[in-house]
Short mmCIF file of N, CA and C in Angstrom, two decimals:
data_model
loop_
_atom_site.label_atom_id
_atom_site.label_comp_id
_atom_site.label_asym_id
_atom_site.label_seq_id
_atom_site.Cartn_x
_atom_site.Cartn_y
_atom_site.Cartn_z
N ALA A 1 58.91 90.82 59.82
CA ALA A 1 58.05 89.68 59.55
C ALA A 1 57.62 89.68 58.10
N SER A 2 57.35 90.84 57.55
CA SER A 2 56.89 90.93 56.18
C SER A 2 57.92 90.38 55.20
N ILE A 3 59.17 90.79 55.34
CA ILE A 3 60.20 90.33 54.40
C ILE A 3 60.45 88.84 54.56
N LEU A 4 60.40 88.32 55.79
CA LEU A 4 60.60 86.89 55.99
C LEU A 4 59.44 86.08 55.42
N ASN A 5 58.21 86.57 55.58
CA ASN A 5 57.06 85.91 54.98
C ASN A 5 57.18 85.84 53.46
N LYS A 6 57.71 86.90 52.86
CA LYS A 6 57.82 86.94 51.39
C LYS A 6 58.79 85.90 50.86
N VAL A 7 59.77 85.50 51.66
CA VAL A 7 60.72 84.47 51.19
C VAL A 7 60.32 83.08 51.65
N GLY A 8 59.15 82.94 52.27
CA GLY A 8 58.64 81.62 52.61
C GLY A 8 58.81 81.20 54.06
N VAL A 9 59.28 82.09 54.91
CA VAL A 9 59.42 81.76 56.33
C VAL A 9 58.12 82.17 57.03
N LYS A 10 57.43 81.20 57.60
CA LYS A 10 56.19 81.52 58.31
C LYS A 10 56.54 82.30 59.57
N THR A 11 56.05 83.51 59.64
CA THR A 11 56.35 84.35 60.79
C THR A 11 55.07 84.85 61.43
N ARG A 12 55.20 85.18 62.67
CA ARG A 12 54.09 85.73 63.44
C ARG A 12 54.67 86.83 64.32
N VAL A 13 54.06 87.99 64.29
CA VAL A 13 54.51 89.10 65.12
C VAL A 13 53.69 89.09 66.41
N ILE A 14 54.41 89.12 67.52
CA ILE A 14 53.77 89.23 68.82
C ILE A 14 54.33 90.50 69.45
N ASP A 15 53.54 91.56 69.43
CA ASP A 15 54.08 92.82 69.90
C ASP A 15 53.28 93.47 71.02
N THR A 16 52.23 92.83 71.46
CA THR A 16 51.49 93.37 72.59
C THR A 16 51.18 92.23 73.55
N GLU A 17 51.00 92.58 74.81
CA GLU A 17 50.73 91.54 75.80
C GLU A 17 49.47 90.76 75.49
N SER A 18 48.47 91.39 74.90
CA SER A 18 47.24 90.66 74.58
C SER A 18 47.49 89.59 73.53
N ASP A 19 48.53 89.75 72.70
CA ASP A 19 48.87 88.74 71.70
C ASP A 19 49.58 87.54 72.30
N TYR A 20 50.23 87.73 73.45
CA TYR A 20 51.13 86.71 73.99
C TYR A 20 50.47 85.36 74.16
N VAL A 21 49.40 85.29 74.92
CA VAL A 21 48.84 84.00 75.31
C VAL A 21 48.31 83.24 74.11
N SER A 22 47.47 83.87 73.30
CA SER A 22 46.88 83.14 72.17
C SER A 22 47.94 82.73 71.16
N ASN A 23 48.93 83.55 70.92
CA ASN A 23 49.97 83.20 69.96
C ASN A 23 50.92 82.15 70.51
N VAL A 24 51.28 82.24 71.77
CA VAL A 24 52.22 81.28 72.35
C VAL A 24 51.60 79.89 72.43
N VAL A 25 50.33 79.82 72.75
CA VAL A 25 49.65 78.53 72.85
C VAL A 25 49.69 77.80 71.51
N ASN A 26 49.64 78.54 70.41
CA ASN A 26 49.59 77.94 69.09
C ASN A 26 50.96 77.80 68.41
N MET A 27 52.03 78.18 69.08
CA MET A 27 53.36 78.09 68.48
C MET A 27 53.89 76.67 68.51
N GLU A 28 54.58 76.31 67.43
CA GLU A 28 55.23 75.00 67.39
C GLU A 28 56.58 75.10 68.07
N ARG A 29 56.91 74.11 68.86
CA ARG A 29 58.18 74.13 69.57
C ARG A 29 59.38 73.99 68.63
N THR A 30 59.14 73.49 67.43
CA THR A 30 60.24 73.33 66.48
C THR A 30 60.59 74.65 65.81
N GLY A 31 59.77 75.64 65.97
CA GLY A 31 60.03 76.93 65.35
C GLY A 31 61.12 77.70 66.07
N LEU A 32 61.53 78.75 65.46
CA LEU A 32 62.56 79.62 66.01
C LEU A 32 61.92 80.93 66.44
N VAL A 33 62.26 81.37 67.63
CA VAL A 33 61.76 82.65 68.13
C VAL A 33 62.82 83.70 67.83
N LEU A 34 62.45 84.73 67.11
CA LEU A 34 63.34 85.85 66.84
C LEU A 34 62.84 87.02 67.67
N ALA A 35 63.62 87.40 68.67
CA ALA A 35 63.23 88.48 69.57
C ALA A 35 64.03 89.73 69.24
N ILE A 36 63.34 90.85 69.14
CA ILE A 36 64.00 92.13 68.93
C ILE A 36 63.72 92.97 70.16
N SER A 37 64.79 93.34 70.86
CA SER A 37 64.62 94.03 72.13
C SER A 37 65.76 95.03 72.34
N TYR A 38 65.40 96.28 72.52
CA TYR A 38 66.39 97.34 72.74
C TYR A 38 66.20 98.00 74.09
N SER A 39 67.24 98.75 74.49
CA SER A 39 67.23 99.32 75.84
C SER A 39 65.98 100.14 76.13
N ARG A 40 65.72 100.13 77.39
CA ARG A 40 64.45 100.31 78.06
C ARG A 40 63.67 99.05 77.73
N TYR A 41 64.30 97.91 78.03
CA TYR A 41 63.78 96.59 77.70
C TYR A 41 62.39 96.40 78.31
N HIS A 42 61.44 96.07 77.47
CA HIS A 42 60.05 95.93 77.88
C HIS A 42 59.89 94.67 78.74
N LYS A 43 59.28 94.83 79.91
CA LYS A 43 59.08 93.69 80.82
C LYS A 43 58.28 92.56 80.18
N GLY A 44 57.28 92.92 79.40
CA GLY A 44 56.45 91.91 78.75
C GLY A 44 57.27 91.03 77.82
N THR A 45 58.18 91.64 77.07
CA THR A 45 59.03 90.89 76.15
C THR A 45 59.94 89.94 76.93
N ILE A 46 60.54 90.45 77.99
CA ILE A 46 61.47 89.64 78.78
C ILE A 46 60.71 88.51 79.49
N ASN A 47 59.53 88.79 80.01
CA ASN A 47 58.72 87.73 80.64
C ASN A 47 58.34 86.65 79.63
N LEU A 48 57.97 87.08 78.43
CA LEU A 48 57.61 86.12 77.38
C LEU A 48 58.81 85.26 77.00
N LEU A 49 59.97 85.89 76.81
CA LEU A 49 61.18 85.13 76.46
C LEU A 49 61.55 84.15 77.56
N SER A 50 61.40 84.57 78.79
CA SER A 50 61.70 83.69 79.93
C SER A 50 60.78 82.47 79.91
N HIS A 51 59.51 82.70 79.65
CA HIS A 51 58.53 81.60 79.55
C HIS A 51 58.90 80.65 78.41
N LEU A 52 59.20 81.21 77.26
CA LEU A 52 59.55 80.39 76.10
C LEU A 52 60.82 79.60 76.36
N ARG A 53 61.79 80.21 77.00
CA ARG A 53 63.05 79.54 77.32
C ARG A 53 62.80 78.33 78.23
N LYS A 54 61.97 78.53 79.26
CA LYS A 54 61.65 77.45 80.19
C LYS A 54 60.93 76.30 79.50
N ASN A 55 60.24 76.61 78.41
CA ASN A 55 59.47 75.60 77.69
C ASN A 55 60.19 75.04 76.47
N GLY A 56 61.48 75.30 76.36
CA GLY A 56 62.30 74.65 75.36
C GLY A 56 62.33 75.25 73.97
N TYR A 57 61.88 76.48 73.80
CA TYR A 57 61.93 77.11 72.49
C TYR A 57 63.35 77.58 72.19
N ASN A 58 63.71 77.56 70.91
CA ASN A 58 64.99 78.10 70.46
C ASN A 58 64.82 79.60 70.22
N ILE A 59 65.68 80.40 70.84
CA ILE A 59 65.54 81.85 70.78
C ILE A 59 66.79 82.49 70.20
N VAL A 60 66.58 83.37 69.24
CA VAL A 60 67.63 84.23 68.71
C VAL A 60 67.19 85.65 68.98
N SER A 61 68.07 86.43 69.57
CA SER A 61 67.69 87.81 69.84
C SER A 61 68.56 88.77 69.04
N ILE A 62 67.95 89.87 68.71
CA ILE A 62 68.66 91.01 68.14
C ILE A 62 68.47 92.13 69.15
N THR A 63 69.57 92.61 69.67
CA THR A 63 69.50 93.59 70.74
C THR A 63 70.69 94.53 70.65
N ASP A 64 70.77 95.48 71.53
CA ASP A 64 71.82 96.49 71.47
C ASP A 64 73.02 96.20 72.35
N TYR A 65 72.94 95.17 73.17
CA TYR A 65 74.02 94.90 74.12
C TYR A 65 74.05 93.41 74.42
N PRO A 66 75.20 92.75 74.35
CA PRO A 66 75.25 91.30 74.53
C PRO A 66 74.71 90.81 75.87
N MET A 67 74.82 91.62 76.89
CA MET A 67 74.34 91.22 78.21
C MET A 67 72.95 91.77 78.51
N SER A 68 72.23 92.15 77.47
CA SER A 68 70.86 92.63 77.67
C SER A 68 70.01 91.48 78.20
N PRO A 69 68.88 91.77 78.82
CA PRO A 69 68.01 90.69 79.31
C PRO A 69 67.61 89.72 78.20
N ALA A 70 67.33 90.22 77.01
CA ALA A 70 66.96 89.33 75.90
C ALA A 70 68.14 88.47 75.48
N GLY A 71 69.31 89.07 75.43
CA GLY A 71 70.51 88.33 75.06
C GLY A 71 70.81 87.19 76.01
N LYS A 72 70.60 87.42 77.29
CA LYS A 72 70.86 86.40 78.30
C LYS A 72 69.90 85.21 78.17
N LEU A 73 68.71 85.44 77.64
CA LEU A 73 67.71 84.38 77.51
C LEU A 73 67.76 83.66 76.17
N SER A 74 68.70 84.03 75.33
CA SER A 74 68.74 83.53 73.96
C SER A 74 69.82 82.49 73.74
N ASP A 75 69.57 81.63 72.75
CA ASP A 75 70.58 80.68 72.31
C ASP A 75 71.66 81.41 71.50
N TYR A 76 71.23 82.37 70.71
CA TYR A 76 72.12 83.20 69.90
C TYR A 76 71.69 84.64 70.05
N CYS A 77 72.68 85.54 69.99
CA CYS A 77 72.39 86.96 70.14
C CYS A 77 73.18 87.76 69.13
N PHE A 78 72.50 88.59 68.37
CA PHE A 78 73.14 89.53 67.45
C PHE A 78 73.02 90.92 68.06
N CYS A 79 74.12 91.62 68.08
CA CYS A 79 74.11 92.98 68.61
C CYS A 79 74.12 93.97 67.46
N CYS A 80 73.09 94.79 67.40
CA CYS A 80 72.97 95.83 66.38
C CYS A 80 72.79 97.16 67.08
N PRO A 81 73.66 98.10 66.80
CA PRO A 81 73.50 99.41 67.45
C PRO A 81 72.24 100.11 66.98
N ARG A 82 71.73 100.90 67.85
CA ARG A 82 70.57 101.72 67.53
C ARG A 82 70.91 103.13 67.98
N HIS A 83 70.67 104.10 67.15
CA HIS A 83 71.05 105.47 67.47
C HIS A 83 69.80 106.33 67.59
N SER A 84 69.77 107.13 68.63
CA SER A 84 68.65 108.05 68.83
C SER A 84 69.15 109.48 68.73
N HIS A 85 68.42 110.27 67.98
CA HIS A 85 68.74 111.69 67.83
C HIS A 85 67.43 112.47 67.87
N ASP A 86 67.37 113.41 68.76
CA ASP A 86 66.19 114.28 68.83
C ASP A 86 64.87 113.51 68.84
N TYR A 87 64.79 112.49 69.66
CA TYR A 87 63.57 111.69 69.84
C TYR A 87 63.19 110.86 68.61
N THR A 88 64.12 110.67 67.70
CA THR A 88 63.88 109.76 66.58
C THR A 88 64.85 108.60 66.74
N VAL A 89 64.48 107.46 66.25
CA VAL A 89 65.30 106.26 66.42
C VAL A 89 65.65 105.70 65.05
N SER A 90 66.93 105.38 64.85
CA SER A 90 67.37 104.76 63.61
C SER A 90 67.59 103.28 63.85
N SER A 91 66.84 102.46 63.14
CA SER A 91 66.99 101.01 63.22
C SER A 91 67.51 100.47 61.89
N LEU A 92 68.30 101.27 61.20
CA LEU A 92 68.80 100.89 59.89
C LEU A 92 69.59 99.59 59.95
N THR A 93 70.46 99.44 60.94
CA THR A 93 71.27 98.23 61.05
C THR A 93 70.38 97.00 61.20
N LEU A 94 69.38 97.08 62.04
CA LEU A 94 68.45 95.98 62.25
C LEU A 94 67.73 95.62 60.96
N ASN A 95 67.22 96.62 60.26
CA ASN A 95 66.50 96.37 59.01
C ASN A 95 67.42 95.73 57.96
N MET A 96 68.64 96.21 57.87
CA MET A 96 69.57 95.63 56.90
C MET A 96 69.91 94.19 57.26
N LEU A 97 70.10 93.90 58.54
CA LEU A 97 70.38 92.52 58.96
C LEU A 97 69.23 91.60 58.57
N LEU A 98 68.01 92.01 58.84
CA LEU A 98 66.85 91.18 58.49
C LEU A 98 66.71 91.01 56.98
N ASN A 99 67.00 92.04 56.21
CA ASN A 99 66.95 91.92 54.75
C ASN A 99 68.00 90.94 54.25
N ILE A 100 69.21 91.00 54.80
CA ILE A 100 70.27 90.08 54.39
C ILE A 100 69.89 88.65 54.72
N VAL A 101 69.35 88.42 55.92
CA VAL A 101 68.93 87.08 56.32
C VAL A 101 67.83 86.58 55.38
N ALA A 102 66.86 87.43 55.07
CA ALA A 102 65.76 87.04 54.18
C ALA A 102 66.28 86.69 52.79
N ILE A 103 67.20 87.49 52.27
CA ILE A 103 67.76 87.20 50.94
C ILE A 103 68.50 85.87 50.96
N HIS A 104 69.29 85.64 51.99
CA HIS A 104 70.03 84.38 52.09
C HIS A 104 69.08 83.18 52.15
N ILE A 105 68.03 83.29 52.94
CA ILE A 105 67.04 82.21 53.04
C ILE A 105 66.36 82.00 51.69
N GLY A 106 65.95 83.08 51.07
CA GLY A 106 65.27 82.98 49.78
C GLY A 106 66.13 82.35 48.71
N MET A 107 67.42 82.60 48.73
CA MET A 107 68.32 82.07 47.71
C MET A 107 68.58 80.57 47.87
N GLN A 108 68.17 79.99 48.97
CA GLN A 108 68.34 78.55 49.15
C GLN A 108 67.42 77.76 48.22
N ASP A 109 66.31 78.39 47.82
CA ASP A 109 65.36 77.77 46.89
C ASP A 109 64.93 78.85 45.90
N LYS A 110 65.75 79.09 44.90
CA LYS A 110 65.51 80.20 43.97
C LYS A 110 64.20 80.07 43.22
N SER A 111 63.88 78.87 42.74
CA SER A 111 62.63 78.71 41.99
C SER A 111 61.43 78.91 42.91
N GLY A 112 61.52 78.42 44.15
CA GLY A 112 60.45 78.65 45.12
C GLY A 112 60.27 80.13 45.42
N LEU A 113 61.39 80.83 45.53
CA LEU A 113 61.35 82.28 45.79
C LEU A 113 60.67 83.01 44.63
N ILE A 114 61.05 82.66 43.41
CA ILE A 114 60.45 83.31 42.23
C ILE A 114 58.96 83.03 42.19
N ASN A 115 58.54 81.80 42.50
CA ASN A 115 57.11 81.47 42.53
C ASN A 115 56.37 82.26 43.59
N ARG A 116 56.98 82.40 44.78
CA ARG A 116 56.33 83.18 45.85
C ARG A 116 56.21 84.65 45.47
N ILE A 117 57.23 85.20 44.82
CA ILE A 117 57.17 86.61 44.39
C ILE A 117 56.08 86.79 43.33
N ARG A 118 56.00 85.87 42.39
CA ARG A 118 54.94 85.94 41.38
C ARG A 118 53.56 85.85 42.02
N GLN A 119 53.42 84.91 42.96
CA GLN A 119 52.14 84.75 43.64
C GLN A 119 51.79 86.01 44.43
N TYR A 120 52.77 86.61 45.09
CA TYR A 120 52.55 87.85 45.84
C TYR A 120 52.07 88.95 44.89
N ASP A 121 52.74 89.07 43.73
CA ASP A 121 52.34 90.08 42.75
C ASP A 121 50.93 89.84 42.23
N GLU A 122 50.59 88.58 41.97
CA GLU A 122 49.25 88.26 41.48
C GLU A 122 48.18 88.64 42.50
N VAL A 123 48.43 88.32 43.77
CA VAL A 123 47.46 88.63 44.81
C VAL A 123 47.31 90.14 44.98
N THR A 124 48.43 90.86 45.02
CA THR A 124 48.33 92.32 45.19
C THR A 124 47.64 92.98 44.01
N GLN A 125 47.86 92.45 42.80
CA GLN A 125 47.18 93.00 41.62
C GLN A 125 45.69 92.70 41.67
N SER A 126 45.34 91.46 42.04
CA SER A 126 43.91 91.11 42.08
C SER A 126 43.16 91.88 43.15
N LEU A 127 43.85 92.26 44.21
CA LEU A 127 43.22 93.06 45.27
C LEU A 127 43.27 94.56 44.99
N GLY A 128 43.98 94.94 43.94
CA GLY A 128 44.07 96.36 43.58
C GLY A 128 44.87 97.18 44.57
N HIS A 129 45.93 96.60 45.14
CA HIS A 129 46.73 97.31 46.14
C HIS A 129 47.53 98.47 45.55
N TYR A 130 47.95 98.35 44.30
CA TYR A 130 48.83 99.35 43.71
C TYR A 130 48.23 99.92 42.45
N PHE A 131 48.60 101.14 42.13
CA PHE A 131 48.14 101.78 40.89
C PHE A 131 49.01 101.40 39.74
#
């Protein structure tokens, strides 16, 4: 969500069940739902996607298997492998895909992108975020 916001795509992260109702009520139907769901598919995510699908939202999922529950509920599905080793999870493929999408979107309006980056830098400097 952070990288997409930086290139001008209004995003909202819904990652807990308590976020579902208040965020869904305020979502525009013209928006795109980007769902990220990997095996041991969370029931809350699948229930939310099912609700959104029934209500006409456009859904794109990023998941690990084309026939995953999220993939079945989506208009489009990208499959990105995820590897687990010793209780750690690598989501490198997912992160790279999102970065590539964000760069492509940002390059559609280069001057707008440069203005947003400048504005981001100005705000972070005025708030003293970095040394």
